[in-house]
Tab-separated table of C-alpha atoms (C1' of nucleotides) in Angstrom:
chain	number	residue	atom	x	y	z
B	1	MET	CA	0.000	0.000	0.000
B	2	GLU	CA	2.676	2.350	-0.953
B	3	PHE	CA	0.340	4.988	-2.230
B	4	THR	CA	-0.617	5.932	1.273
B	5	SER	CA	2.690	7.657	1.519
B	6	LEU	CA	1.404	10.167	-0.959
B	7	VAL	CA	-1.977	10.595	0.563
B	8	ASP	CA	-2.121	13.242	3.150
B	9	THR	CA	-4.480	11.862	5.720
B	10	SER	CA	-4.009	14.742	8.066
B	11	LEU	CA	-7.036	16.731	9.006
B	12	ASP	CA	-5.975	19.723	7.028
B	13	LEU	CA	-8.465	19.018	4.301
B	14	SER	CA	-9.874	21.557	1.981
B	15	PHE	CA	-12.519	22.313	4.485
B	16	ARG	CA	-10.938	25.288	6.258
B	17	PRO	CA	-12.794	26.765	9.158
B	18	ARG	CA	-9.724	28.446	10.601
B	19	PRO	CA	-10.578	32.091	10.012
B	20	VAL	CA	-13.831	31.429	11.711
B	21	LEU	CA	-12.295	29.408	14.467
B	22	GLU	CA	-9.982	32.208	15.361
B	23	LYS	CA	-12.983	34.261	16.229
B	24	VAL	CA	-14.426	31.525	18.346
B	25	PRO	CA	-13.495	31.515	22.019
B	26	LYS	CA	-11.459	28.462	22.794
B	27	GLN	CA	-13.715	27.104	25.475
B	28	GLU	CA	-16.528	26.915	22.995
B	29	VAL	CA	-14.534	24.693	20.739
B	30	GLN	CA	-13.516	22.440	23.522
B	31	SER	CA	-16.957	22.233	24.993
B	32	ASP	CA	-18.112	19.855	22.327
B	33	PHE	CA	-21.353	21.637	21.554
B	34	THR	CA	-22.548	21.891	25.145
B	35	GLY	CA	-21.383	25.446	25.582
B	36	LEU	CA	-22.676	26.196	22.153
B	37	SER	CA	-26.100	24.910	22.956
B	38	ARG	CA	-26.230	26.987	26.123
B	39	GLU	CA	-25.568	30.121	24.152
B	40	LYS	CA	-28.393	29.305	21.884
B	41	GLU	CA	-30.965	28.815	24.565
B	42	ASN	CA	-32.923	31.781	23.350
B	43	MET	CA	-33.022	30.656	19.809
B	44	GLY	CA	-35.848	28.793	18.298
B	45	VAL	CA	-35.210	25.089	18.378
B	46	LYS	CA	-36.484	24.634	14.880
B	47	ASN	CA	-34.108	27.174	13.414
B	48	GLU	CA	-31.238	25.596	15.231
B	49	ALA	CA	-32.079	22.143	14.029
B	50	GLY	CA	-32.609	23.385	10.512
B	51	ASP	CA	-29.281	25.168	10.474
B	52	LEU	CA	-27.514	22.166	11.860
B	53	LEU	CA	-29.116	19.919	9.312
B	54	GLU	CA	-28.181	22.283	6.542
B	55	GLU	CA	-24.640	22.438	7.791
B	56	LEU	CA	-24.513	18.715	8.169
B	57	ASN	CA	-25.683	18.257	4.623
B	58	ARG	CA	-23.094	20.683	3.412
B	59	VAL	CA	-20.327	18.952	5.325
B	60	SER	CA	-21.532	15.612	4.051
B	61	SER	CA	-21.407	16.767	0.472
B	62	GLU	CA	-17.991	18.232	1.088
B	63	ASN	CA	-16.873	14.971	2.581
B	64	LYS	CA	-18.150	13.218	-0.488
B	65	LYS	CA	-16.163	15.548	-2.701
B	66	LEU	CA	-13.064	14.941	-0.652
B	67	THR	CA	-13.586	11.222	-0.916
B	68	GLU	CA	-13.787	11.537	-4.674
B	69	MET	CA	-10.659	13.642	-4.683
B	70	LEU	CA	-8.882	11.049	-2.636
B	71	THR	CA	-9.971	8.363	-5.052
B	72	VAL	CA	-8.591	10.352	-7.962
B	73	VAL	CA	-5.318	10.911	-6.137
B	74	CYS	CA	-5.047	7.208	-5.388
B	75	GLU	CA	-5.760	6.310	-8.979
B	76	ASN	CA	-3.182	8.751	-10.239
B	77	TYR	CA	-0.651	7.414	-7.834
B	78	ASN	CA	-1.305	3.846	-8.825
B	79	ALA	CA	-0.983	4.708	-12.484
B	80	LEU	CA	2.333	6.403	-11.828
B	81	ARG	CA	3.471	3.594	-9.621
B	82	ASN	CA	2.697	1.008	-12.269
B	83	GLN	CA	4.611	3.022	-14.823
B	84	MET	CA	7.547	3.239	-12.472
B	85	MET	CA	7.430	-0.478	-11.756
B	86	GLU	CA	7.358	-1.240	-15.448
B	87	TYR	CA	10.277	1.038	-15.999
B	88	MET	CA	12.220	-0.474	-13.117
B	89	SER	CA	11.518	-3.994	-14.256
B	90	THR	CA	12.757	-3.252	-17.754
B	91	GLN	CA	15.829	-1.525	-16.402
B	92	ASN	CA	16.659	-4.058	-13.746
B	93	GLY	CA	15.345	-7.228	-15.276
B	94	VAL	CA	18.787	-8.462	-16.270
B	95	ALA	CA	20.291	-7.181	-13.095
B	96	GLU	CA	17.776	-9.033	-10.994
B	97	ASP	CA	18.475	-12.268	-12.738
B	98	SER	CA	22.192	-11.915	-12.517
B	99	SER	CA	22.132	-10.957	-8.896
B	100	ALA	CA	20.211	-13.981	-7.764
B	101	GLY	CA	21.339	-15.183	-4.397
B	102	SER	CA	24.820	-16.320	-3.812
B	103	ARG	CA	23.714	-19.583	-2.342
B	104	LYS	CA	22.298	-21.224	-5.411
B	105	ARG	CA	22.318	-24.915	-5.021
B	106	LYS	CA	21.509	-27.821	-7.174
B	107	ALA	CA	17.813	-27.692	-6.509
B	108	GLU	CA	17.438	-24.108	-7.537
B	109	SER	CA	19.187	-24.593	-10.824
B	110	ILE	CA	16.681	-27.318	-11.505
B	111	SER	CA	13.520	-25.860	-10.131
B	112	ASN	CA	13.887	-22.278	-11.112
B	113	PRO	CA	13.525	-21.947	-14.847
B	114	ILE	CA	14.651	-18.357	-14.845
B	115	ASN	CA	17.894	-19.087	-13.161
B	116	ASN	CA	18.255	-22.222	-15.132
B	117	ASN	CA	18.047	-20.344	-18.361
B	118	TYR	CA	20.446	-17.861	-17.056
B	119	ASN	CA	22.851	-20.610	-16.114
B	120	ASN	CA	22.654	-22.057	-19.541
B	121	ASN	CA	23.186	-18.790	-21.253
B	122	ASN	CA	25.940	-17.470	-19.128
B	123	ASN	CA	27.841	-20.529	-17.980
B	124	MET	CA	27.187	-19.558	-14.442
B	125	ASP	CA	29.092	-21.447	-11.855
B	126	VAL	CA	26.385	-23.509	-10.257
B	127	VAL	CA	28.322	-24.188	-7.113
B	128	HIS	CA	28.884	-20.578	-6.374
B	129	GLY	CA	25.699	-19.472	-8.052
B	130	ARG	CA	27.247	-16.304	-9.296
B	131	SER	CA	28.598	-15.219	-12.599
B	132	SER	CA	31.739	-13.595	-11.404
B	133	GLU	CA	32.829	-12.468	-14.821
B	134	SER	CA	29.581	-10.974	-15.978
B	135	CYS	CA	29.408	-8.224	-13.449
B	136	SER	CA	32.046	-6.059	-11.951
B	137	SER	CA	32.032	-5.618	-8.211
B	138	ASP	CA	30.660	-2.111	-8.530
B	139	GLU	CA	27.924	-3.180	-10.857
B	140	GLU	CA	27.249	-6.148	-8.675
B	141	SER	CA	26.812	-4.101	-5.559
B	142	CYS	CA	24.759	-1.637	-7.509
B	143	CYS	CA	22.518	-4.390	-8.801
B	144	LYS	CA	22.249	-5.833	-5.354
B	145	LYS	CA	21.370	-2.486	-3.899
B	146	LEU	CA	18.692	-1.891	-6.485
B	147	ARG	CA	17.271	-5.310	-5.942
B	148	GLU	CA	17.211	-4.898	-2.210
B	149	GLU	CA	15.529	-1.552	-2.504
B	150	HIS	CA	13.079	-3.020	-4.938
B	151	ILE	CA	12.215	-5.828	-2.553
B	152	LYS	CA	12.262	-3.588	0.441
B	153	ALA	CA	9.642	-1.418	-1.134
B	154	LYS	CA	7.319	-4.357	-1.365
B	155	VAL	CA	7.267	-5.639	2.144
B	156	THR	CA	3.816	-6.050	3.528
B	157	ILE	CA	3.037	-6.949	7.087
B	158	VAL	CA	-0.324	-8.383	7.903
B	159	SER	CA	-1.451	-9.260	11.366
B	160	MET	CA	-4.619	-11.054	12.182
B	161	LYS	CA	-6.379	-12.403	15.149
B	162	THR	CA	-6.760	-16.134	15.330
B	163	ASP	CA	-7.859	-18.617	17.878
B	164	ALA	CA	-5.186	-18.835	20.542
B	165	SER	CA	-5.533	-22.591	20.593
B	166	ASP	CA	-4.759	-22.786	16.919
B	167	THR	CA	-1.094	-23.600	16.708
B	168	SER	CA	-0.904	-23.650	12.955
B	169	LEU	CA	0.717	-20.804	11.114
B	170	ILE	CA	-1.576	-20.974	8.167
B	171	VAL	CA	-2.623	-17.654	6.736
B	172	LYS	CA	-5.301	-17.915	4.119
B	173	ASP	CA	-4.688	-15.227	1.571
B	174	GLY	CA	-5.755	-16.825	-1.652
B	175	TYR	CA	-2.284	-17.722	-2.805
B	176	GLN	CA	-0.646	-21.078	-2.825
B	177	TRP	CA	2.274	-21.344	-0.457
B	178	ARG	CA	4.885	-23.972	0.128
B	179	LYS	CA	6.557	-24.083	3.464
B	180	TYR	CA	10.300	-24.383	3.187
B	181	GLY	CA	11.484	-23.766	6.662
B	182	GLN	CA	10.721	-23.070	10.248
B	183	LYS	CA	12.896	-21.400	12.779
B	184	VAL	CA	12.686	-20.323	16.360
B	185	THR	CA	13.941	-16.796	16.536
B	186	ARG	CA	15.659	-15.166	19.424
B	187	ASP	CA	13.061	-12.554	20.275
B	188	ASN	CA	10.063	-14.813	20.017
B	189	PRO	CA	9.597	-18.310	21.443
B	190	CYS	CA	7.022	-19.052	18.794
B	191	PRO	CA	8.567	-20.528	15.681
B	192	ARG	CA	8.625	-18.528	12.491
B	193	ALA	CA	7.502	-20.328	9.382
B	194	TYR	CA	8.899	-19.532	5.966
B	195	PHE	CA	6.723	-19.886	2.907
B	196	ARG	CA	7.335	-19.473	-0.789
B	197	CYS	CA	4.701	-18.902	-3.420
B	198	SER	CA	4.273	-22.235	-5.137
B	199	PHE	CA	1.702	-21.254	-7.715
B	200	ALA	CA	4.165	-19.986	-10.287
B	201	PRO	CA	7.665	-21.490	-10.402
B	202	GLY	CA	9.355	-18.152	-10.827
B	203	CYS	CA	7.257	-16.201	-8.387
B	204	PRO	CA	9.671	-14.458	-6.032
B	205	VAL	CA	7.205	-13.789	-3.248
B	206	LYS	CA	8.062	-15.093	0.166
B	207	LYS	CA	6.083	-15.044	3.332
B	208	LYS	CA	7.096	-15.266	6.952
B	209	VAL	CA	4.491	-16.149	9.511
B	210	GLN	CA	4.984	-15.888	13.223
B	211	ARG	CA	2.795	-15.450	16.230
B	212	SER	CA	3.039	-12.191	18.045
B	213	VAL	CA	5.205	-12.326	21.118
B	214	GLU	CA	2.785	-10.088	23.002
B	215	ASP	CA	-0.400	-11.805	22.013
B	216	GLN	CA	-0.016	-15.288	20.681
B	217	SER	CA	-3.493	-15.252	19.267
B	218	ILE	CA	-2.247	-12.716	16.746
B	219	VAL	CA	-0.465	-14.067	13.733
B	220	VAL	CA	1.863	-11.750	11.902
B	221	ALA	CA	2.580	-12.503	8.277
B	222	THR	CA	5.294	-10.668	6.420
B	223	TYR	CA	5.104	-10.725	2.649
B	224	GLU	CA	8.182	-9.937	0.616
B	225	GLY	CA	8.149	-9.300	-3.060
B	226	GLU	CA	5.475	-9.064	-5.648
B	227	HIS	CA	3.534	-11.851	-7.306
B	228	ASN	CA	4.234	-12.145	-11.001
B	229	HIS	CA	1.005	-13.982	-11.603
B	230	PRO	CA	-2.649	-13.501	-10.833
B	231	GLN	CA	-3.960	-14.882	-7.642
B	232	THR	CA	-4.525	-18.570	-7.836
B	233	SER	CA	-8.069	-19.614	-8.431
B	234	LYS	CA	-7.349	-22.999	-7.030
B	235	PRO	CA	-8.983	-23.317	-3.664
B	236	GLU	CA	-6.667	-24.018	-0.848
B	237	SER	CA	-7.016	-27.429	0.650
B	238	GLY	CA	-10.160	-27.470	2.645
B	239	ALA	CA	-10.583	-23.773	2.368
B	240	SER	CA	-13.371	-21.841	0.816
B	241	THR	CA	-14.084	-22.452	-2.798
B	242	ASN	CA	-14.024	-18.860	-3.892
B	243	THR	CA	-10.683	-17.715	-2.747
B	244	SER	CA	-9.499	-16.190	-5.916
B	245	THR	CA	-9.724	-12.481	-5.431
B	246	ALA	CA	-6.817	-10.787	-3.830
B	247	SER	CA	-8.790	-7.749	-2.916
B	248	ARG	CA	-11.187	-9.609	-0.800
B	249	LEU	CA	-11.625	-9.101	2.846
B	250	ASN	CA	-12.908	-12.326	4.185
B	251	VAL	CA	-15.084	-12.429	7.203
B	252	THR	CA	-15.546	-15.937	8.302
B	253	THR	CA	-18.890	-16.845	9.662
B	254	ILE	CA	-18.898	-19.508	12.272
B	255	ALA	CA	-22.135	-21.183	13.253
B	256	GLY	CA	-24.176	-18.642	11.401
B	257	THR	CA	-22.912	-15.577	13.191
B	258	THR	CA	-20.588	-13.085	11.743
B	259	THR	CA	-17.676	-12.830	14.064
B	260	SER	CA	-15.731	-9.698	14.458
B	261	VAL	CA	-12.610	-9.582	16.486
B	262	PRO	CA	-10.041	-6.896	16.969
B	263	CYS	CA	-7.853	-7.129	13.994
B	264	SER	CA	-5.477	-4.704	12.468
B	265	THR	CA	-3.912	-4.796	9.092
B	266	THR	CA	-0.630	-3.052	9.095
B	267	LEU	CA	0.784	-2.471	5.714
B	268	ASN	CA	4.312	-1.383	5.730
B	269	SER	CA	6.301	-0.236	2.817
B	270	SER	CA	9.428	0.781	4.603
B	271	GLY	CA	7.922	4.138	4.969
B	272	PRO	CA	4.678	5.388	6.336
B	273	THR	CA	2.625	2.711	7.924
B	274	ILE	CA	-1.124	2.666	7.770
B	275	THR	CA	-3.062	0.549	10.166
B	276	LEU	CA	-6.514	-0.385	9.121
B	277	ASP	CA	-8.772	-1.005	12.019
B	278	LEU	CA	-11.053	-3.768	10.986
B	279	THR	CA	-12.804	-4.034	14.265
B	280	ALA	CA	-16.031	-2.380	13.303
B	281	PRO	CA	-18.127	-5.078	11.724
B	282	LYS	CA	-20.324	-2.782	9.714
B	283	THR	CA	-17.395	-1.414	7.828
B	284	VAL	CA	-16.752	-4.882	6.636
B	285	GLU	CA	-20.176	-6.312	6.270
B	286	LYS	CA	-21.696	-3.563	4.220
B	287	ARG	CA	-18.790	-3.296	1.896
B	288	ASP	CA	-19.320	-3.848	-1.754
B	289	MET	CA	-16.339	-6.069	-1.926
B	290	LYS	CA	-16.233	-9.708	-2.633
B	291	MET	CA	-16.765	-11.257	0.697
B	292	ASN	CA	-17.210	-14.687	1.941
B	293	HIS	CA	-19.683	-14.940	4.706
B	294	SER	CA	-20.249	-18.605	4.516
B	295	THR	CA	-16.840	-20.094	4.686
B	296	THR	CA	-14.960	-21.388	7.593
B	297	SER	CA	-11.277	-21.934	7.596
B	298	PRO	CA	-10.208	-25.543	7.711
B	299	THR	CA	-9.234	-25.208	11.287
B	300	GLY	CA	-12.159	-23.018	12.092
B	301	ALA	CA	-9.707	-20.870	13.877
B	302	ASN	CA	-9.284	-17.741	11.871
B	303	SER	CA	-12.232	-15.675	12.821
B	304	ILE	CA	-11.310	-12.939	10.438
B	305	ARG	CA	-9.270	-13.295	7.382
B	306	THR	CA	-7.422	-10.455	5.884
B	307	THR	CA	-6.040	-10.758	2.431
B	308	THR	CA	-3.512	-8.381	1.116
B	309	THR	CA	-0.755	-8.287	-1.370
B	310	THR	CA	1.596	-5.628	-2.479
B	311	GLY	CA	0.840	-6.306	-6.100
B	312	GLY	CA	-0.261	-3.363	-8.177
B	313	GLU	CA	-3.201	-5.325	-9.448
B	314	TYR	CA	-4.654	-5.526	-6.007
B	315	GLN	CA	-4.081	-1.904	-5.240
B	316	ASN	CA	-5.604	-0.871	-8.511
B	317	ARG	CA	-8.871	-2.521	-7.810
B	318	PRO	CA	-11.601	0.015	-7.271
B	319	GLU	CA	-13.136	-2.004	-4.483
B	320	PHE	CA	-9.847	-1.937	-2.651
B	321	GLN	CA	-9.593	1.798	-3.057
B	322	GLN	CA	-13.149	2.190	-1.936
B	323	PHE	CA	-12.360	-0.041	0.989
B	324	LEU	CA	-9.304	2.010	1.839
B	325	ILE	CA	-11.199	5.257	1.650
B	326	GLU	CA	-13.918	3.940	3.862
B	327	GLN	CA	-11.370	2.614	6.295
B	328	MET	CA	-9.754	6.023	6.417
B	329	ALA	CA	-13.108	7.615	6.993
B	330	THR	CA	-13.889	5.124	9.718
B	331	SER	CA	-10.553	5.679	11.383
B	332	LEU	CA	-11.030	9.409	11.204
B	333	THR	CA	-14.486	9.361	12.635
B	334	LYS	CA	-13.282	7.154	15.446
B	335	ASP	CA	-10.533	9.561	16.282
B	336	PRO	CA	-11.575	11.870	19.150
B	337	SER	CA	-9.339	14.627	17.873
B	338	PHE	CA	-10.981	14.391	14.508
B	339	LYS	CA	-14.375	14.614	16.152
B	340	ALA	CA	-13.247	17.651	18.089
B	341	ALA	CA	-11.901	19.250	14.943
B	342	LEU	CA	-15.096	18.450	13.090
B	343	ALA	CA	-17.186	19.828	15.921
B	344	ALA	CA	-15.072	22.951	15.940
B	345	ALA	CA	-15.411	23.280	12.204
B	346	ILE	CA	-19.160	22.867	12.293
B	347	SER	CA	-19.632	25.215	15.209
B	348	GLY	CA	-17.336	27.693	13.533
B	349	LYS	CA	-19.341	27.509	10.370
B	350	ILE	CA	-22.535	27.946	12.318
B	351	LEU	CA	-21.111	30.948	14.050
B	352	GLN	CA	-19.960	32.355	10.763
B	353	HIS	CA	-23.339	31.740	9.245
B	354	ASN	CA	-25.079	33.348	12.146
B	355	ASN	CA	-22.742	36.311	12.117
B	356	GLN	CA	-23.493	36.807	8.461
B	357	THR	CA	-27.224	36.496	8.902
B	358	GLY	CA	-27.201	38.394	12.168
B	359	ARG	CA	-29.178	35.718	13.887
B	360	TRP	CA	-28.397	34.315	17.308
P	1	DC	C1'	2.992	-41.247	-6.940
P	2	DG	C1'	3.411	-36.557	-6.440
P	3	DC	C1'	3.088	-32.858	-3.516
P	4	DT	C1'	3.684	-30.834	1.069
P	5	DT	C1'	5.617	-30.574	5.613
P	6	DT	C1'	9.180	-31.397	8.937
P	7	DT	C1'	13.592	-30.695	10.611
P	8	DG	C1'	18.553	-30.771	11.175
P	9	DA	C1'	22.301	-28.877	8.737
P	10	DC	C1'	24.341	-25.354	6.285
P	11	DC	C1'	25.427	-20.627	4.766
P	12	DG	C1'	26.143	-15.718	4.901
P	13	DG	C1'	25.663	-11.333	7.249
P	14	DC	C1'	26.744	-8.822	11.093
P	15	DG	C1'	28.463	-7.332	15.520
P	16	DC	C1'	32.158	-7.690	18.666
Q	1	DG	C1'	38.477	-14.232	13.314
Q	2	DC	C1'	34.731	-15.911	15.882
Q	3	DG	C1'	30.211	-16.698	17.294
Q	4	DC	C1'	25.439	-15.622	16.958
Q	5	DC	C1'	21.404	-15.487	14.339
Q	6	DG	C1'	18.166	-15.373	10.527
Q	7	DG	C1'	17.277	-17.515	6.318
Q	8	DT	C1'	17.515	-21.456	3.243
Q	9	DC	C1'	18.383	-26.150	1.694
Q	10	DA	C1'	17.229	-30.816	1.028
Q	11	DA	C1'	16.455	-35.516	2.649
Q	12	DA	C1'	13.024	-37.936	4.980
Q	13	DA	C1'	8.460	-38.472	6.424
Q	14	DG	C1'	3.624	-37.626	5.897
Q	15	DC	C1'	-0.501	-37.263	3.308
Q	16	DG	C1'	-4.188	-37.680	-0.124
DNA sequence: CGCTTTTGACCGGCGC
DNA sequence: GCGCCGGTCAAAAGCG
């Protein structure tokens, strides 16, 4: 979700009540309408309600406009991002191949057709896995740097709440993964599982899954890289049969009731981090996204399933952008400071309106 | 039989 | 240089 770095989610939106606010005594702003209502005791209740409604409508329409603007900004960013990715892939395609890991073993030269071709074409030393003649040390480090930056920019971290009793590290995200390792790390007694995308042979995406050290019912999955293939339509073993859309937010229904548990999706792109609070069920249930209300994970453990990738395809989907916008709106409206600012803005506008009309 | 998972060994990076 | 640690390999076992 790199585009969030370009989206200013601060409250300094185009709605600018500041000149008005400066005229408003501070205690009125902080009083959250109570002081305001006291001042208006002598006013007719109908006028007050009508004005408030009018103002509310105006703010709503403004909010709608801002939402549309945000959508446009997101779309523009995604278009630019895709262009940049295309450009980078054409520029670094050879470099990426030639800088494949230094620990290439027998299996990789067999299983990875890309590297295999490269080996054939360039007489690469299979034991060392590196074409020492084809790239000078400067170029090599440069290639490596570019590759690392490229990968680094596509790191996605997803955390989700699961049943604490569920010891598996299975994260259902619609892709096909092959586990290739498990390790107990120093800072976390829970083992970390390493997965590789097994849908396409050359897909470079890797996934690390580990339970949170603070709350072991939370599973943290770290995705690295970008899928070079569409999401697999093949259902995962025992999983739901319609798992194929990457942009889906799955809410698993267990025993006929939609469960909603605290769950945050933290998408990190080595820069700004946005945390999507998926706690509020209505923000999920009423969404016009492909959802799966009738499926239960094989273990029955994952009460909410969050699917995300760093692929441009996913980010480009309008439903995802709509989802993101709504999540932003939800997060904003949940924020007390945002509420205070909104209240101040509305009261300021009311004051301004009343000053202009001379009514109070 | 083929695919996936498990698991001990191995490798490279990094800090000291 | 050495040891620690995270990441990966690959043989063996498991599974459908």
